[in-house]
GROMACS .gro file of C-alpha atoms in nm:
model
  507
    1MET     CA    1  -3.056   1.497  -0.685
    2ASN     CA    2  -3.030   1.366  -0.329
    3VAL     CA    3  -2.673   1.304  -0.221
    4GLU     CA    4  -2.615   1.061   0.064
    5ARG     CA    5  -2.425   1.188   0.366
    6LYS     CA    6  -2.197   0.909   0.476
    7LYS     CA    7  -2.114   0.828   0.836
    8TYR     CA    8  -1.796   0.729   1.015
    9CYS     CA    9  -1.759   0.396   1.195
   10VAL     CA   10  -1.660   0.351   1.559
   11ASN     CA   11  -1.704   0.029   1.757
   12GLY     CA   12  -1.879  -0.141   1.467
   13GLU     CA   13  -2.152   0.126   1.446
   14TRP     CA   14  -2.201   0.409   1.197
   15HIS     CA   15  -2.237   0.761   1.335
   16LEU     CA   16  -2.333   1.099   1.196
   17SER     CA   17  -2.056   1.348   1.257
   18LYS     CA   18  -2.100   1.659   1.468
   19THR     CA   19  -1.910   1.856   1.207
   20ASP     CA   20  -2.080   2.089   0.961
   21LYS     CA   21  -1.799   2.037   0.711
   22TYR     CA   22  -1.848   1.764   0.449
   23MET     CA   23  -1.629   1.665   0.155
   24PRO     CA   24  -1.767   1.566  -0.188
   25VAL     CA   25  -1.726   1.226  -0.353
   26THR     CA   26  -1.775   1.232  -0.730
   27ASP     CA   27  -1.840   0.985  -1.008
   28SER     CA   28  -1.521   1.051  -1.206
   29SER     CA   29  -1.683   0.957  -1.536
   30THR     CA   30  -1.980   1.195  -1.508
   31GLY     CA   31  -1.843   1.463  -1.277
   32GLU     CA   32  -2.154   1.432  -1.058
   33MET     CA   33  -2.135   1.429  -0.679
   34ILE     CA   34  -2.259   1.090  -0.556
   35ALA     CA   35  -2.196   1.126  -0.182
   36GLU     CA   36  -2.034   1.342   0.078
   37VAL     CA   37  -1.828   1.239   0.377
   38PRO     CA   38  -1.767   1.416   0.707
   39CYS     CA   39  -1.451   1.595   0.808
   40CYS     CA   40  -1.455   1.427   1.147
   41THR     CA   41  -1.368   1.628   1.454
   42ALA     CA   42  -1.067   1.561   1.674
   43GLU     CA   43  -1.303   1.419   1.936
   44GLU     CA   44  -1.446   1.175   1.683
   45VAL     CA   45  -1.101   1.061   1.569
   46GLU     CA   46  -1.005   1.008   1.933
   47SER     CA   47  -1.322   0.805   1.989
   48ALA     CA   48  -1.213   0.572   1.708
   49ILE     CA   49  -0.876   0.525   1.876
   50ALA     CA   50  -1.049   0.460   2.209
   51SER     CA   51  -1.274   0.200   2.046
   52ALA     CA   52  -0.975   0.017   1.899
   53GLN     CA   53  -0.795   0.027   2.233
   54GLU     CA   54  -1.097  -0.115   2.414
   55ALA     CA   55  -1.131  -0.397   2.160
   56PHE     CA   56  -0.763  -0.491   2.166
   57PRO     CA   57  -0.737  -0.706   2.485
   58ALA     CA   58  -1.015  -0.949   2.388
   59TRP     CA   59  -0.918  -0.963   2.021
   60SER     CA   60  -0.548  -1.023   2.091
   61LYS     CA   61  -0.631  -1.303   2.337
   62LEU     CA   62  -0.817  -1.505   2.074
   63SER     CA   63  -0.614  -1.801   1.959
   64LEU     CA   64  -0.429  -1.783   1.631
   65SER     CA   65  -0.654  -2.057   1.496
   66GLN     CA   66  -0.967  -1.859   1.584
   67ARG     CA   67  -0.844  -1.545   1.412
   68THR     CA   68  -0.727  -1.749   1.113
   69GLN     CA   69  -1.067  -1.912   1.071
   70MET     CA   70  -1.227  -1.567   1.069
   71MET     CA   71  -0.981  -1.455   0.801
   72PHE     CA   72  -1.071  -1.757   0.586
   73LYS     CA   73  -1.437  -1.665   0.614
   74TRP     CA   74  -1.360  -1.300   0.540
   75ARG     CA   75  -1.167  -1.392   0.226
   76ASN     CA   76  -1.472  -1.577   0.091
   77ILE     CA   77  -1.701  -1.282   0.166
   78LEU     CA   78  -1.478  -1.051  -0.038
   79ILE     CA   79  -1.489  -1.292  -0.331
   80GLU     CA   80  -1.869  -1.311  -0.310
   81HIS     CA   81  -1.891  -0.930  -0.332
   82LEU     CA   82  -1.617  -0.889  -0.594
   83GLU     CA   83  -1.834  -0.744  -0.870
   84GLU     CA   84  -2.026  -0.510  -0.639
   85LEU     CA   85  -1.701  -0.368  -0.502
   86THR     CA   86  -1.551  -0.350  -0.852
   87LEU     CA   87  -1.831  -0.126  -0.979
   88LEU     CA   88  -1.816   0.098  -0.671
   89CYS     CA   89  -1.440   0.141  -0.709
   90ALA     CA   90  -1.474   0.221  -1.080
   91LYS     CA   91  -1.736   0.487  -1.015
   92GLU     CA   92  -1.566   0.677  -0.737
   93LEU     CA   93  -1.210   0.658  -0.873
   94GLY     CA   94  -1.236   0.622  -1.251
   95LYS     CA   95  -1.055   0.293  -1.294
   96THR     CA   96  -1.178   0.071  -1.572
   97LEU     CA   97  -1.375  -0.234  -1.463
   98ALA     CA   98  -1.071  -0.457  -1.518
   99GLU     CA   99  -0.849  -0.225  -1.314
  100ALA     CA  100  -1.106  -0.187  -1.036
  101ARG     CA  101  -1.149  -0.563  -1.021
  102GLY     CA  102  -0.773  -0.592  -0.987
  103ASP     CA  103  -0.784  -0.341  -0.701
  104VAL     CA  104  -1.028  -0.562  -0.509
  105LEU     CA  105  -0.838  -0.880  -0.596
  106LYS     CA  106  -0.525  -0.716  -0.457
  107ALA     CA  107  -0.714  -0.678  -0.127
  108ILE     CA  108  -0.810  -1.046  -0.134
  109GLU     CA  109  -0.455  -1.169  -0.196
  110PRO     CA  110  -0.309  -1.028   0.131
  111THR     CA  111  -0.615  -1.162   0.313
  112GLU     CA  112  -0.520  -1.507   0.189
  113HIS     CA  113  -0.164  -1.438   0.301
  114ALA     CA  114  -0.294  -1.346   0.647
  115CYS     CA  115  -0.454  -1.690   0.673
  116SER     CA  116  -0.100  -1.827   0.712
  117LEU     CA  117  -0.029  -1.616   1.023
  118PRO     CA  118   0.005  -1.918   1.255
  119THR     CA  119   0.317  -2.006   1.060
  120LEU     CA  120   0.437  -1.650   0.997
  121MET     CA  121   0.414  -1.559   1.367
  122GLN     CA  122   0.626  -1.851   1.478
  123GLY     CA  123   0.922  -1.744   1.686
  124ASP     CA  124   1.255  -1.911   1.761
  125ALA     CA  125   1.360  -2.133   2.049
  126SER     CA  126   1.671  -2.303   2.181
  127LEU     CA  127   1.697  -2.566   2.453
  128GLN     CA  128   1.984  -2.571   2.700
  129VAL     CA  129   2.128  -2.233   2.601
  130THR     CA  130   2.314  -2.271   2.927
  131THR     CA  131   2.280  -2.559   3.169
  132GLY     CA  132   1.916  -2.594   3.266
  133PHE     CA  133   1.802  -2.281   3.084
  134ASP     CA  134   1.586  -2.256   2.768
  135THR     CA  135   1.514  -1.942   2.563
  136ALA     CA  136   1.230  -1.868   2.320
  137THR     CA  137   1.125  -1.562   2.119
  138TYR     CA  138   0.755  -1.498   2.050
  139ARG     CA  139   0.585  -1.249   1.818
  140MET     CA  140   0.332  -1.035   2.004
  141PRO     CA  141   0.075  -0.784   1.868
  142LEU     CA  142   0.143  -0.415   1.920
  143GLY     CA  143  -0.202  -0.280   2.010
  144VAL     CA  144  -0.379  -0.004   1.818
  145VAL     CA  145  -0.238   0.067   1.471
  146ALA     CA  146  -0.344   0.341   1.229
  147GLY     CA  147  -0.364   0.350   0.850
  148ILE     CA  148  -0.367   0.675   0.650
  149VAL     CA  149  -0.505   0.590   0.306
  150PRO     CA  150  -0.453   0.758  -0.036
  151PHE     CA  151  -0.721   0.792  -0.303
  152ASN     CA  152  -0.576   0.569  -0.574
  153PHE     CA  153  -0.637   0.216  -0.437
  154PRO     CA  154  -0.949   0.235  -0.217
  155ALA     CA  155  -0.972  -0.144  -0.174
  156MET     CA  156  -0.614  -0.273  -0.192
  157ILE     CA  157  -0.434  -0.028   0.033
  158PRO     CA  158  -0.665  -0.016   0.339
  159TRP     CA  159  -0.803  -0.369   0.308
  160GLY     CA  160  -0.494  -0.538   0.164
  161TRP     CA  161  -0.186  -0.357   0.284
  162MET     CA  162  -0.314  -0.244   0.623
  163VAL     CA  163  -0.594  -0.451   0.774
  164PRO     CA  164  -0.528  -0.824   0.709
  165LEU     CA  165  -0.182  -0.868   0.861
  166ALA     CA  166  -0.258  -0.620   1.138
  167ILE     CA  167  -0.572  -0.789   1.268
  168ALA     CA  168  -0.464  -1.147   1.200
  169SER     CA  169  -0.161  -1.086   1.422
  170GLY     CA  170  -0.389  -0.956   1.698
  171ASN     CA  171  -0.390  -0.578   1.657
  172THR     CA  172  -0.687  -0.345   1.621
  173VAL     CA  173  -0.706  -0.076   1.353
  174VAL     CA  174  -0.818   0.280   1.286
  175LEU     CA  175  -0.836   0.375   0.918
  176LYS     CA  176  -0.833   0.730   0.792
  177ALA     CA  177  -1.000   0.666   0.455
  178SER     CA  178  -0.939   0.893   0.159
  179SER     CA  179  -1.203   1.166   0.149
  180ALA     CA  180  -1.197   1.153  -0.233
  181THR     CA  181  -1.259   0.778  -0.265
  182PRO     CA  182  -1.397   0.644   0.066
  183LEU     CA  183  -1.700   0.452  -0.057
  184THR     CA  184  -1.528   0.123  -0.140
  185ALA     CA  185  -1.348   0.112   0.195
  186MET     CA  186  -1.671   0.196   0.377
  187ARG     CA  187  -1.870  -0.074   0.200
  188ILE     CA  188  -1.603  -0.332   0.281
  189LEU     CA  189  -1.621  -0.231   0.648
  190GLU     CA  190  -1.999  -0.278   0.641
  191LEU     CA  191  -1.943  -0.632   0.513
  192PHE     CA  192  -1.668  -0.685   0.772
  193TYR     CA  193  -1.919  -0.650   1.056
  194GLU     CA  194  -2.248  -0.752   0.892
  195GLU     CA  195  -2.127  -1.071   0.725
  196GLY     CA  196  -1.779  -1.125   0.866
  197GLY     CA  197  -1.903  -1.121   1.224
  198PHE     CA  198  -1.588  -0.961   1.360
  199PRO     CA  199  -1.598  -0.822   1.717
  200LYS     CA  200  -1.690  -0.456   1.740
  201GLY     CA  201  -1.402  -0.213   1.743
  202VAL     CA  202  -1.148  -0.436   1.568
  203VAL     CA  203  -1.151  -0.198   1.267
  204ASN     CA  204  -1.273   0.162   1.287
  205LEU     CA  205  -1.294   0.419   1.007
  206VAL     CA  206  -1.297   0.799   0.992
  207THR     CA  207  -1.271   1.060   0.719
  208CYS     CA  208  -1.103   1.383   0.822
  209SER     CA  209  -0.853   1.651   0.727
  210ARG     CA  210  -0.479   1.622   0.771
  211LYS     CA  211  -0.502   1.822   1.095
  212GLU     CA  212  -0.721   1.560   1.263
  213ALA     CA  213  -0.518   1.272   1.113
  214ASP     CA  214  -0.211   1.414   1.286
  215ILE     CA  215  -0.362   1.287   1.612
  216PHE     CA  216  -0.245   0.939   1.512
  217LEU     CA  217   0.113   1.063   1.516
  218THR     CA  218   0.114   1.180   1.877
  219ASP     CA  219  -0.155   0.981   2.061
  220SER     CA  220   0.022   0.735   2.292
  221ARG     CA  221  -0.247   0.472   2.233
  222VAL     CA  222  -0.144   0.436   1.868
  223LYS     CA  223   0.160   0.210   1.840
  224ALA     CA  224   0.222   0.210   1.465
  225VAL     CA  225   0.127   0.414   1.157
  226THR     CA  226   0.113   0.303   0.794
  227PHE     CA  227   0.093   0.589   0.544
  228VAL     CA  228   0.070   0.597   0.164
  229GLY     CA  229   0.088   0.932  -0.011
  230THR     CA  230   0.319   1.215  -0.115
  231THR     CA  231   0.682   1.231  -0.009
  232GLY     CA  232   0.653   1.567   0.167
  233VAL     CA  233   0.371   1.444   0.390
  234GLY     CA  234   0.540   1.107   0.433
  235LYS     CA  235   0.857   1.266   0.568
  236GLN     CA  236   0.656   1.471   0.815
  237ILE     CA  237   0.458   1.167   0.930
  238TYR     CA  238   0.772   0.957   0.963
  239SER     CA  239   0.963   1.215   1.166
  240THR     CA  240   0.672   1.308   1.396
  241ALA     CA  241   0.544   0.957   1.461
  242ALA     CA  242   0.894   0.813   1.513
  243ALA     CA  243   0.976   1.096   1.753
  244ASN     CA  244   0.672   0.985   1.952
  245GLY     CA  245   0.798   0.627   1.972
  246LYS     CA  246   0.582   0.475   1.699
  247ARG     CA  247   0.666   0.237   1.421
  248VAL     CA  248   0.618   0.392   1.077
  249GLN     CA  249   0.577   0.269   0.720
  250ALA     CA  250   0.562   0.567   0.486
  251GLN     CA  251   0.517   0.457   0.124
  252CYS     CA  252   0.564   0.772  -0.083
  253GLU     CA  253   0.599   0.907  -0.436
  254ALA     CA  254   0.770   0.742  -0.730
  255LYS     CA  255   0.915   0.825  -1.066
  256ASN     CA  256   0.970   0.476  -1.201
  257HIS     CA  257   1.195   0.438  -1.505
  258ALA     CA  258   1.214   0.165  -1.765
  259LEU     CA  259   1.531   0.109  -1.969
  260VAL     CA  260   1.469  -0.026  -2.322
  261LEU     CA  261   1.781  -0.162  -2.491
  262GLU     CA  262   1.821  -0.216  -2.863
  263ASP     CA  263   1.806  -0.594  -2.832
  264ALA     CA  264   1.466  -0.591  -2.655
  265ASP     CA  265   1.152  -0.744  -2.802
  266LEU     CA  266   1.007  -0.403  -2.891
  267GLU     CA  267   0.650  -0.517  -2.949
  268SER     CA  268   0.628  -0.689  -2.610
  269ALA     CA  269   0.808  -0.402  -2.438
  270ALA     CA  270   0.573  -0.143  -2.587
  271SER     CA  271   0.264  -0.339  -2.483
  272ALA     CA  272   0.395  -0.379  -2.127
  273ILE     CA  273   0.478  -0.009  -2.103
  274ILE     CA  274   0.138   0.099  -2.234
  275ASN     CA  275  -0.031  -0.121  -1.974
  276SER     CA  276   0.192   0.007  -1.696
  277THR     CA  277   0.195   0.377  -1.788
  278TYR     CA  278  -0.172   0.425  -1.872
  279GLY     CA  279  -0.328   0.163  -1.646
  280CYS     CA  280  -0.536   0.330  -1.371
  281ALA     CA  281  -0.490   0.651  -1.576
  282GLY     CA  282  -0.133   0.664  -1.447
  283MET     CA  283  -0.255   0.709  -1.090
  284ARG     CA  284  -0.047   0.442  -0.924
  285CYS     CA  285   0.297   0.444  -0.769
  286MET     CA  286   0.411   0.152  -0.984
  287ALA     CA  287   0.333   0.316  -1.318
  288LEU     CA  288   0.618   0.355  -1.570
  289PRO     CA  289   0.603   0.723  -1.664
  290VAL     CA  290   0.966   0.750  -1.779
  291ILE     CA  291   1.104   0.535  -2.060
  292VAL     CA  292   1.480   0.549  -2.111
  293VAL     CA  293   1.540   0.430  -2.468
  294GLN     CA  294   1.866   0.345  -2.641
  295GLU     CA  295   1.915   0.603  -2.915
  296SER     CA  296   1.959   0.346  -3.193
  297ILE     CA  297   1.595   0.233  -3.162
  298ALA     CA  298   1.436   0.545  -3.010
  299ASP     CA  299   1.254   0.673  -3.320
  300THR     CA  300   1.108   0.332  -3.396
  301PHE     CA  301   1.006   0.273  -3.036
  302VAL     CA  302   0.843   0.612  -2.985
  303ALA     CA  303   0.639   0.562  -3.303
  304LEU     CA  304   0.528   0.220  -3.176
  305LEU     CA  305   0.424   0.364  -2.837
  306LYS     CA  306   0.229   0.641  -3.006
  307GLU     CA  307   0.047   0.392  -3.229
  308LYS     CA  308  -0.055   0.178  -2.933
  309ALA     CA  309  -0.152   0.478  -2.720
  310MET     CA  310  -0.375   0.622  -2.995
  311ALA     CA  311  -0.552   0.287  -3.023
  312MET     CA  312  -0.669   0.305  -2.661
  313LYS     CA  313  -1.036   0.379  -2.604
  314VAL     CA  314  -1.082   0.661  -2.355
  315GLY     CA  315  -1.422   0.641  -2.192
  316CYS     CA  316  -1.652   0.587  -1.898
  317ALA     CA  317  -1.481   0.380  -1.631
  318TYR     CA  318  -1.763   0.128  -1.606
  319ASP     CA  319  -1.799   0.076  -1.981
  320PRO     CA  320  -1.648  -0.271  -2.043
  321GLU     CA  321  -1.495  -0.146  -2.369
  322THR     CA  322  -1.295   0.132  -2.204
  323ASN     CA  323  -0.914   0.104  -2.195
  324LEU     CA  324  -0.842   0.435  -2.023
  325GLY     CA  325  -1.081   0.587  -1.772
  326PRO     CA  326  -1.086   0.934  -1.615
  327VAL     CA  327  -0.863   1.070  -1.341
  328VAL     CA  328  -1.007   1.103  -0.994
  329SER     CA  329  -1.129   1.465  -0.985
  330ALA     CA  330  -1.152   1.796  -1.165
  331GLU     CA  331  -0.868   1.927  -0.951
  332HIS     CA  332  -0.648   1.632  -1.043
  333LYS     CA  333  -0.725   1.676  -1.413
  334THR     CA  334  -0.617   2.038  -1.389
  335LYS     CA  335  -0.296   1.933  -1.215
  336VAL     CA  336  -0.209   1.678  -1.485
  337CYS     CA  337  -0.286   1.924  -1.764
  338ASP     CA  338  -0.069   2.185  -1.594
  339TRP     CA  339   0.217   1.935  -1.594
  340ILE     CA  340   0.169   1.879  -1.967
  341GLN     CA  341   0.190   2.251  -2.029
  342LYS     CA  342   0.500   2.268  -1.811
  343GLY     CA  343   0.661   2.000  -2.029
  344ILE     CA  344   0.593   2.211  -2.337
  345ASP     CA  345   0.732   2.519  -2.163
  346GLU     CA  346   1.047   2.330  -2.063
  347GLY     CA  347   1.114   2.235  -2.424
  348ALA     CA  348   1.022   1.867  -2.440
  349GLU     CA  349   0.872   1.749  -2.769
  350LEU     CA  350   0.497   1.680  -2.737
  351VAL     CA  351   0.434   1.372  -2.950
  352LEU     CA  352   0.076   1.306  -2.833
  353ASP     CA  353  -0.148   1.552  -2.647
  354GLY     CA  354  -0.431   1.414  -2.432
  355ARG     CA  355  -0.560   1.738  -2.283
  356ASN     CA  356  -0.863   1.797  -2.504
  357VAL     CA  357  -1.025   1.454  -2.494
  358THR     CA  358  -1.405   1.444  -2.467
  359VAL     CA  359  -1.624   1.138  -2.428
  360PRO     CA  360  -1.972   1.162  -2.584
  361GLY     CA  361  -2.236   1.142  -2.315
  362PHE     CA  362  -1.976   1.203  -2.042
  363GLU     CA  363  -1.866   1.555  -2.127
  364LYS     CA  364  -1.829   1.652  -1.759
  365GLY     CA  365  -1.602   1.358  -1.677
  366PHE     CA  366  -1.242   1.409  -1.572
  367PHE     CA  367  -1.073   1.265  -1.880
  368VAL     CA  368  -0.711   1.304  -1.987
  369GLY     CA  369  -0.601   1.106  -2.290
  370PRO     CA  370  -0.267   0.933  -2.346
  371THR     CA  371   0.015   1.186  -2.365
  372ILE     CA  372   0.371   1.132  -2.483
  373PHE     CA  373   0.676   1.361  -2.457
  374ASP     CA  374   1.001   1.283  -2.637
  375HIS     CA  375   1.350   1.429  -2.583
  376VAL     CA  376   1.301   1.490  -2.212
  377LYS     CA  377   1.633   1.628  -2.094
  378PRO     CA  378   1.806   1.628  -1.753
  379GLY     CA  379   1.681   1.915  -1.541
  380MET     CA  380   1.328   1.916  -1.684
  381THR     CA  381   1.097   1.883  -1.385
  382ILE     CA  382   0.846   1.670  -1.579
  383GLY     CA  383   1.118   1.404  -1.598
  384ASP     CA  384   1.197   1.415  -1.228
  385ARG     CA  385   0.869   1.468  -1.040
  386GLU     CA  386   0.563   1.246  -1.012
  387ILE     CA  387   0.278   1.359  -1.239
  388PHE     CA  388   0.035   1.080  -1.143
  389GLY     CA  389  -0.148   1.084  -1.474
  390PRO     CA  390  -0.143   0.920  -1.821
  391VAL     CA  391   0.177   1.090  -1.936
  392THR     CA  392   0.479   0.909  -2.089
  393LEU     CA  393   0.822   1.073  -2.094
  394ILE     CA  394   1.099   0.955  -2.326
  395LYS     CA  395   1.463   1.003  -2.229
  396ARG     CA  396   1.725   0.897  -2.486
  397VAL     CA  397   2.063   0.744  -2.397
  398LYS     CA  398   2.356   0.596  -2.588
  399ASN     CA  399   2.398   0.271  -2.399
  400PHE     CA  400   2.324   0.062  -2.091
  401GLU     CA  401   2.568   0.238  -1.860
  402GLU     CA  402   2.437   0.585  -1.944
  403GLY     CA  403   2.079   0.466  -1.900
  404LEU     CA  404   2.141   0.304  -1.562
  405ALA     CA  405   2.326   0.609  -1.433
  406LEU     CA  406   2.044   0.838  -1.545
  407MET     CA  407   1.785   0.622  -1.370
  408ASN     CA  408   1.981   0.608  -1.044
  409GLU     CA  409   2.018   0.986  -1.036
  410ASN     CA  410   1.646   1.020  -0.960
  411PRO     CA  411   1.566   1.075  -0.590
  412PHE     CA  412   1.279   0.823  -0.607
  413ALA     CA  413   1.337   0.449  -0.624
  414ASN     CA  414   1.010   0.266  -0.591
  415GLY     CA  415   1.050   0.047  -0.897
  416SER     CA  416   1.269   0.010  -1.204
  417VAL     CA  417   1.247  -0.204  -1.516
  418ILE     CA  418   1.472  -0.318  -1.799
  419PHE     CA  419   1.366  -0.462  -2.133
  420THR     CA  420   1.644  -0.668  -2.289
  421GLN     CA  421   1.726  -1.017  -2.414
  422ASN     CA  422   2.084  -0.984  -2.286
  423GLY     CA  423   2.135  -1.185  -1.967
  424TYR     CA  424   2.448  -0.993  -1.867
  425TYR     CA  425   2.276  -0.655  -1.879
  426ALA     CA  426   1.971  -0.795  -1.703
  427ARG     CA  427   2.186  -0.926  -1.419
  428GLU     CA  428   2.389  -0.605  -1.395
  429PHE     CA  429   2.066  -0.406  -1.383
  430GLU     CA  430   1.916  -0.628  -1.114
  431PHE     CA  431   2.229  -0.587  -0.903
  432ARG     CA  432   2.297  -0.215  -0.952
  433THR     CA  433   1.961  -0.042  -0.989
  434ASP     CA  434   1.837   0.163  -0.694
  435GLY     CA  435   1.479   0.053  -0.751
  436GLY     CA  436   1.326  -0.143  -0.466
  437MET     CA  437   1.105  -0.351  -0.696
  438VAL     CA  438   1.275  -0.458  -1.017
  439GLY     CA  439   1.129  -0.588  -1.340
  440ILE     CA  440   1.317  -0.784  -1.604
  441ASN     CA  441   1.091  -0.763  -1.911
  442VAL     CA  442   0.804  -0.702  -1.666
  443GLY     CA  443   0.616  -0.373  -1.694
  444ILE     CA  444   0.464  -0.369  -1.345
  445PRO     CA  445   0.708  -0.539  -1.106
  446VAL     CA  446   0.466  -0.551  -0.813
  447PRO     CA  447   0.532  -0.867  -0.611
  448SER     CA  448   0.263  -1.091  -0.468
  449ALA     CA  449   0.153  -1.032  -0.110
  450TYR     CA  450   0.403  -1.291   0.012
  451PHE     CA  451   0.687  -1.048  -0.067
  452PRO     CA  452   0.735  -0.689   0.058
  453PHE     CA  453   0.639  -0.382  -0.142
  454SER     CA  454   0.994  -0.254  -0.112
  455GLY     CA  455   1.052   0.103  -0.228
  456ASN     CA  456   1.382   0.284  -0.163
  457LYS     CA  457   1.525   0.636  -0.129
  458ASP     CA  458   1.255   0.909  -0.123
  459SER     CA  459   0.989   0.653  -0.211
  460PHE     CA  460   0.988   0.496   0.137
  461PHE     CA  461   1.060   0.592   0.496
  462GLY     CA  462   1.080   0.324   0.762
  463ASP     CA  463   1.260  -0.001   0.836
  464LEU     CA  464   0.997  -0.263   0.754
  465HIS     CA  465   0.795  -0.254   0.431
  466VAL     CA  466   0.430  -0.341   0.379
  467LEU     CA  467   0.332  -0.705   0.315
  468GLY     CA  468   0.542  -1.019   0.316
  469LYS     CA  469   0.744  -1.113   0.623
  470ASP     CA  470   0.824  -0.745   0.670
  471GLY     CA  471   0.455  -0.675   0.722
  472VAL     CA  472   0.424  -0.942   0.991
  473ARG     CA  473   0.731  -0.809   1.171
  474PHE     CA  474   0.601  -0.453   1.148
  475TYR     CA  475   0.273  -0.540   1.319
  476THR     CA  476   0.434  -0.754   1.591
  477ARG     CA  477   0.704  -0.711   1.854
  478ALA     CA  478   0.949  -0.967   1.981
  479LYS     CA  479   0.925  -1.104   2.333
  480THR     CA  480   1.216  -1.322   2.443
  481VAL     CA  481   1.160  -1.554   2.738
  482THR     CA  482   1.431  -1.742   2.928
  483LYS     CA  483   1.311  -2.032   3.146
  484HIS     CA  484   1.461  -2.244   3.418
  485TRP     CA  485   1.279  -2.513   3.618
  486TYR     CA  486   1.384  -2.671   3.942
  487ASP     CA  487   1.367  -3.046   4.008
  488GLU     CA  488   1.160  -3.056   4.326
  489THR     CA  489   1.245  -3.420   4.394
  490ALA     CA  490   1.617  -3.350   4.373
  491ARG     CA  491   1.577  -3.043   4.591
  492LYS     CA  492   1.390  -3.244   4.856
  493LYS     CA  493   1.656  -3.518   4.861
  494LYS     CA  494   1.929  -3.257   4.887
  495LYS     CA  495   1.748  -3.097   5.178
  496GLU     CA  496   1.718  -3.435   5.354
  497VAL     CA  497   2.090  -3.503   5.306
  498ASP     CA  498   2.180  -3.157   5.428
  499THR     CA  499   1.965  -3.207   5.740
  500TRP     CA  500   2.118  -3.552   5.817
  501GLU     CA  501   2.472  -3.428   5.765
  502GLY     CA  502   2.403  -3.134   5.989
  503THR     CA  503   2.271  -3.366   6.258
  504VAL     CA  504   2.582  -3.589   6.240
  505GLU     CA  505   2.805  -3.287   6.268
  506ARG     CA  506   2.618  -3.166   6.576
  507ILE     CA  507   2.649  -3.507   6.742
   0.00000   0.00000   0.00000
């Protein structure tokens, strides 16, 4: 079987790398390698930065209306290629077709948001701040910005979170695509130049190891870095890039909790949790892996979750009937299965075991079935650390206060959810939870692109979050201008008077 060697993109052109090291890209449903991508050299990464820097002056000088019109056109191109990109995403990552389509749609939504940049980039102004003086603040682009992309959202994160607001506000971009799932991002970049007609160098793309990606953190030409990935790496990126004077958004791990109270609509809550926990095979930072259940309904609720989980069809990602596709790689499957074993070793009760799932015709795929643990106690690492797989963990509590306290003890605070019909508890939860994105009877509390993706604690490092007004502020800097104009006519008359008076005095 011939496997295509992919190229990296600099200045709108695709280049073969000088490296002899390539990284495999697999079809997660079959286990077969479908492409390989280069581990770009430091010189090649630097050439991408140079390309973005060279493109910046002309791109940033385009009018807001010109850039906006290009974004409108770009949005339509993405919609035209929705199904093509959906299938590519499903193959390389393992998302079901519905989930992969959602990934692409979540790249389109911020693109639509970016079309409103003429309004979002408006500054502030005041006349006559002091006599004869006016002051205005403008939003200016930064220059070259870098995006370091994870594997789990190959369309949404690079082409939704990173590119639209950055380029619409006048910046140029270098993407470090995920080496595990780069194909969707690469295909979108092909469309960006071939059909979008964007100037060369506005967006550049490399695949490389962490060592080469670290160049973004120290190169003075890079003004800002957006990172999505693990907390350990995020902390290192934040500290290094900030120490080098760069802006940083580091969106990191999560261990989202949902609190289910005894007055909740259990059927609706269970359906929402199943969708949230097992959607994308659990490989998303807004999954709900931990369910904190009030003891009085715990047995009933766990049985309901198990029933719904067992009804899911595990299968090939691009089979329309599939509810739960594979995880991204053989290595990731091993990692998830190791976590399941660790849960057993720590003494949690295994209610449903998904380790030995096989799919006829796809025996080499990276499948892990729905897994449920009950009686997860404080101190068990499976209840505290991100597994990033289709594993549900049940923690039992006596009441609302105990549940909220347990949730807030976790070092991660990306999102949190409560299921209840009690308005008082819902409001208390909204006010007191540490979660940055909060759901009230909502299983996946991800806001639209008009609002920030606002994680807290060890789930985020930085001052301005991705998307929303935060995203616009992150990719722009303030310039405050104070103006004063002289009245030439008045000055001339004053000069004439001064001259006449001087003459009289001399006489």
